[in-house]
Structures are given as C-alpha cells and as structure tokens.
Amino acid sequence: MATGELRSAARVARPLAAVVLAGGEGKRFRSSTPKVLHALCGRPLIGHMLHALAPLELARTVVVVGRESDRVKEAAKALTKRKLSFALQEEQLGTGDAARVGDDALGRFTGDVLIVPGDSPLLRAETLEGLVSHHRATGAAATVLTAQLTDPTGYGRIVRGAGGAVDRIVEEADTTQEERAIVEVNTSVWVFDRAALRTALTKIDRANAQQEFYLTDVVSVLREKGEPVEAFLAQDATEALGINSRVQLAEVGALLRGRINEGLMLDGVTIIDPASTFVDAGVTVGRDTILQPMTHLHGSTRVGERCEIGPNVRLVDTVVGDEASVINAVAKDAEIGARAQVGPFTYLRPGAVLGEGAKAGTYVEVKKSVIGKGSKVPHLSYIGDAEIGKNVNIGAGTITCNYDGETGVKSKTVIEDDVLIGSDTMLVAPVRVGKGSVTGAGAVVSRDIPPGQVAVGAPARPVRKRKVKPQKKKGGRTK
Ligand code: UD1
Ligand code: CA
C-alpha cells in the first residue's frame, strides 16, 4: 500500500480543526479598520468565512489575529455561534507564520487542519466539504483548493509537474514570465494532515520577493519529502476571489449581491432590476413579494409574502408583514404590519410599530410609537412616544409634542381607539385623548380629553359630546 492509501484508510472520520488567517495588515486597504472587518452585503469579511465554516463538524476553530486584535476578536465572537479560540500573531510575517501561530494554538490536536483566509467571502460551505472529502479520499498530506481565473493577476500560481501533480506554488511577485501565464491559482484554502503541516512549517524561510514566510512554500517542502500534495479545483472560480483592496471589495460585492438576488428570485421573489437591488446576506423575503428598483434591505430585515417594496426604499433591521406596501421610505428597527401601507416619503425610526392595515403616509415621521390596527397617519405628521389605538385617523399636520425643551423630558401621548384628530392638532405630552373623541383643526391639546368628546381651541377644551355617525359598512373607505 502506498503511504497515501494508508493515510486514507486511517482517515475515515478523523477529527478536523480549522484555522482562520485574519491577522494580516491589509496594507492595500489604506484603512484604520482591519481589512477583515470591512463589510460586504452587511457582514464583515471574516463573518462570511465563519458562515461558510458553520455547517462543518470542527473539533476546534482558531482565529489568528494580529492588527487591532481586540476589535477582530470581539467582532468574530459576535458573528458565529461556534466557540472560537484566538491566537495572536505578534508580527505580520506572512501566511506561513500566521499558519504556524494558528497551529501552535491547536495544542495536542491530531487530525486534519483546514486553513482558510479571512478575506475570501464568496467561498461556499459545500466547496469546503468537497475539499475535505477529496483530501480524505486521496490520503494526501496537503490538499489545496485551486481555481482557474481568466485574470490570475495577484494570485499565487499552481505549478504542476510532468505527471500533472502539484509541484509548487509561486507567488505573483516571484513568478517568471512563463509562470505568470498560468491561470490556475491558489485560493489560500487548504487541508493538511496536521503532523505533516507542523513539520513542514519549520522548514520554510523568507527568501522571497516579499521577505515573508509563505504558507505556499509548504508545498515544495512536502513534495521534496515525497509526500503527496493534491489540488482540488473549485467548480465556481469566483469562490477564489480574495479581497486585497477596496476596488476588489466593490467587485466582489457586486458578485455577492448578484448571488443573493439570484437566490431570492429562485425562491419566488420578483426583482424588477437586480442591478439596483441591494439585499444583505441574512435578510429574508417571502414568496411573491416584488422588489422594485433602488430597494435596500439591510441587517436582520425580514419581509413577508406578497409585499410590494420600493422603488427607493431602505429598510434596516425591520420586519414587514405579508401584503404590506412600502414606497419611498426609510425605516430602521421598525415593524410594519400585514397589509400596512408606508410612504411615499416616510421615515420610520426605531420602535415604530404599525399594526395590521395601518398607514404612515406622505411626509410622516414615526418614532417609538405604536399605530394600532387600521389606524392612519396619512400626511405631514410627527408621531413620537405615542400609543395610538385602533381605527384612529390623524389629520394632516398633527404633531405629538413629546419633548419638553426646558426639562429635556420626553413624555407619552395616548390616543385611544376610534379617535379623529383634526388637522394641525398639537398634542402636548403627557396627554391622553379618550376613546371616540374628536379634536378640531388647530387644537392644542395640553390636558387629557375624556372619551366621546369634541375638543377645540388652544388650549383645547371639550365643548360638547360627540355625535356618533351610524357605523359604516366594513371595508368602506375612510379619507
Ligand atoms: C495569498 C496566497 C496566494 C493566494 C491568495 C488567495 C500566500 C503566500 N499567498 O496571497 O497564493 O493566491 O492568498 O487570495 O499564502 N495573514 C495573516 N498574517 C500575515 C499575513 C496574512 O494572518 O502575516 C492573513 C490575512 O489576514 C489574510 C490571509 O492571511 O486573511 C491572506 O493574506 P494576504 O496578505 O491577503 O495574502 P495574498 O497576498 O492575498
Ligand atoms: Ca488576500
């Protein structure tokens, strides 16, 4: 039996550990923020890698940190449910040095080690799984994920020997003209037999154009010892794309957006113009919802089924119920109920909650307020710190005066069910308008109004009992 076959036989269900290389300086980014914390489709680069690792069964996951290590640690912890350990690379001496630091942190672990870069956000979990299976099936000492790129500039090139086996990897800076023509590149994603990796890492040096320890040099070290090195070609070459500059951040960002939009469309979402639709990784959109041009869905936003969103909408961490319509609006940390209508030109700030069938219309700003089922704020209003009941109509120009400029205290406005607020009413909080009451145009409500009253003037005072019109048929439209 060849050594490879022996290894392969012993490898069934061997433990797997992962090392994420995230200690680099990211010089080409020219940023005060570490490269791996720059976001793509709402998720830091390192988050995309942790996401790709999520379905894998891993005995340990080590993240190598260097520059601004505390920031990277905190971010990484928040981006995965998996338990992480961190290894500090004191000096950024190259990927070979980073791998050594990561390997040291694995202690007595025996098995295979998956090494991934922190800056390749298009890598898929299935590809990692395929790579690991290939490595185990062949029993290689090392298996590198490669890809064929139409423009391989900047990547390490895979140099294969006469028999087609991988001989060595040469970095762009160290290539000959002939080697530069090679289109098969190193993705920086690897699986190693841990013992083979550990020994090989002690044999690499800095005798190269960048005077760094290259992880790629491990290939020739292993080959010289007669150890088998395998290459596993990625089906989708875009998975190889790393991000070294903000130019690449934008290019890869466009590809990731395209992938997210395609996924949504295949799941039953209509996207009128994918090129102008920006959906973060992790956002969900229900079937038969239509996303119009210039729609931006960010963070933990969830949109229901059969909604119409856009044009010109930006929703951040916002939940939208089924069959809602949102046009020309900005919302953050808001909840839009089923069949509710928002816009055009509406700003929903944190804590804005619209009940089923409610409306926040033109030039309306809502903050930390509940607008009850079927209630409407159709035009030109500010609603802050308010609790509005069911079937309330708020006239144009109404403002909840929630802030006392002298004391700095914010107070609450309560408007009970079936109230009609006349145009241009000022509700001076704290204040309550009782069930079924009406305010006249221009009323300044600074004292509570009991239920069933008509209140007018400044300050508004009840003048008589409200006459109640006979109930309209359900489904009848109110203006
Ligand atoms: C690396 C590969 C190259 C491959 C490319 C794929 C080497 C020598 N080169 O080049 O063959 O085609 O990735 O994208 O391996 N890092 C550290 N500490 C360091 C240096 C880097 O943790 O001292 C981390 C970085 O944070 C990054 C990853 O390692 O996440 C890769 O480093 P980077 O400098 O981006 O390598 P490339 O030049 O892209
Ligand atoms: Ca890179």
mmCIF file of N, CA, C and O in Angstrom, residues 24 90 143 150 173 197 219 263 297 341-342 361 383 412:
data_model
loop_
_atom_site.group_PDB
_atom_site.id
_atom_site.type_symbol
_atom_site.label_atom_id
_atom_site.label_comp_id
_atom_site.label_asym_id
_atom_site.label_seq_id
_atom_site.Cartn_x
_atom_site.Cartn_y
_atom_site.Cartn_z
ATOM 1 N N GLY A 24 -3.556 39.610 9.126
ATOM 2 C CA GLY A 24 -2.811 40.444 8.178
ATOM 3 C C GLY A 24 -3.045 41.926 8.381
ATOM 4 O O GLY A 24 -4.002 42.349 9.024
ATOM 5 N N GLU A 90 2.115 38.147 16.662
ATOM 6 C CA GLU A 90 2.700 39.414 17.126
ATOM 7 C C GLU A 90 3.157 40.305 15.981
ATOM 8 O O GLU A 90 2.938 41.510 15.977
ATOM 9 N N THR A 143 -3.929 19.269 0.729
ATOM 10 C CA THR A 143 -4.782 19.474 -0.442
ATOM 11 C C THR A 143 -5.111 20.953 -0.496
ATOM 12 O O THR A 143 -5.562 21.542 0.483
ATOM 13 N N THR A 150 -9.764 33.869 -15.302
ATOM 14 C CA THR A 150 -9.411 34.485 -16.590
ATOM 15 C C THR A 150 -8.310 35.517 -16.375
ATOM 16 O O THR A 150 -7.435 35.681 -17.203
ATOM 17 N N ALA A 173 4.716 37.924 -7.096
ATOM 18 C CA ALA A 173 5.946 38.708 -7.024
ATOM 19 C C ALA A 173 7.194 37.895 -7.369
ATOM 20 O O ALA A 173 8.243 38.469 -7.671
ATOM 21 N N LEU A 197 1.912 19.172 8.314
ATOM 22 C CA LEU A 197 1.934 20.637 8.293
ATOM 23 C C LEU A 197 2.952 21.180 9.288
ATOM 24 O O LEU A 197 3.768 22.039 8.970
ATOM 25 N N VAL A 219 4.233 23.475 0.148
ATOM 26 C CA VAL A 219 4.015 22.505 -0.932
ATOM 27 C C VAL A 219 5.335 21.886 -1.392
ATOM 28 O O VAL A 219 5.483 20.671 -1.429
ATOM 29 N N GLY A 263 -30.606 33.945 -5.596
ATOM 30 C CA GLY A 263 -31.200 33.025 -4.624
ATOM 31 C C GLY A 263 -32.642 33.415 -4.318
ATOM 32 O O GLY A 263 -33.541 32.565 -4.268
ATOM 33 N N LEU A 297 -32.286 46.373 1.433
ATOM 34 C CA LEU A 297 -32.759 45.637 2.614
ATOM 35 C C LEU A 297 -31.539 45.219 3.417
ATOM 36 O O LEU A 297 -30.716 44.437 2.943
ATOM 37 N N GLN A 341 -49.555 50.162 4.960
ATOM 38 C CA GLN A 341 -49.047 50.955 3.843
ATOM 39 C C GLN A 341 -48.082 52.008 4.371
ATOM 40 O O GLN A 341 -48.416 52.732 5.319
ATOM 41 N N VAL A 342 -46.931 52.080 3.754
ATOM 42 C CA VAL A 342 -45.938 53.071 4.171
ATOM 43 C C VAL A 342 -45.501 53.855 2.940
ATOM 44 O O VAL A 342 -45.159 53.268 1.918
ATOM 45 N N GLY A 361 -48.220 57.726 5.947
ATOM 46 C CA GLY A 361 -48.154 58.216 4.565
ATOM 47 C C GLY A 361 -47.090 59.262 4.300
ATOM 48 O O GLY A 361 -45.977 59.196 4.839
ATOM 49 N N ILE A 383 -45.031 61.655 14.814
ATOM 50 C CA ILE A 383 -45.609 60.845 15.892
ATOM 51 C C ILE A 383 -44.445 60.241 16.676
ATOM 52 O O ILE A 383 -43.726 59.383 16.158
ATOM 53 N N LYS A 412 -45.268 60.790 26.936
ATOM 54 C CA LYS A 412 -46.054 59.928 26.082
ATOM 55 C C LYS A 412 -47.417 60.517 25.713
ATOM 56 O O LYS A 412 -48.060 61.169 26.527
#
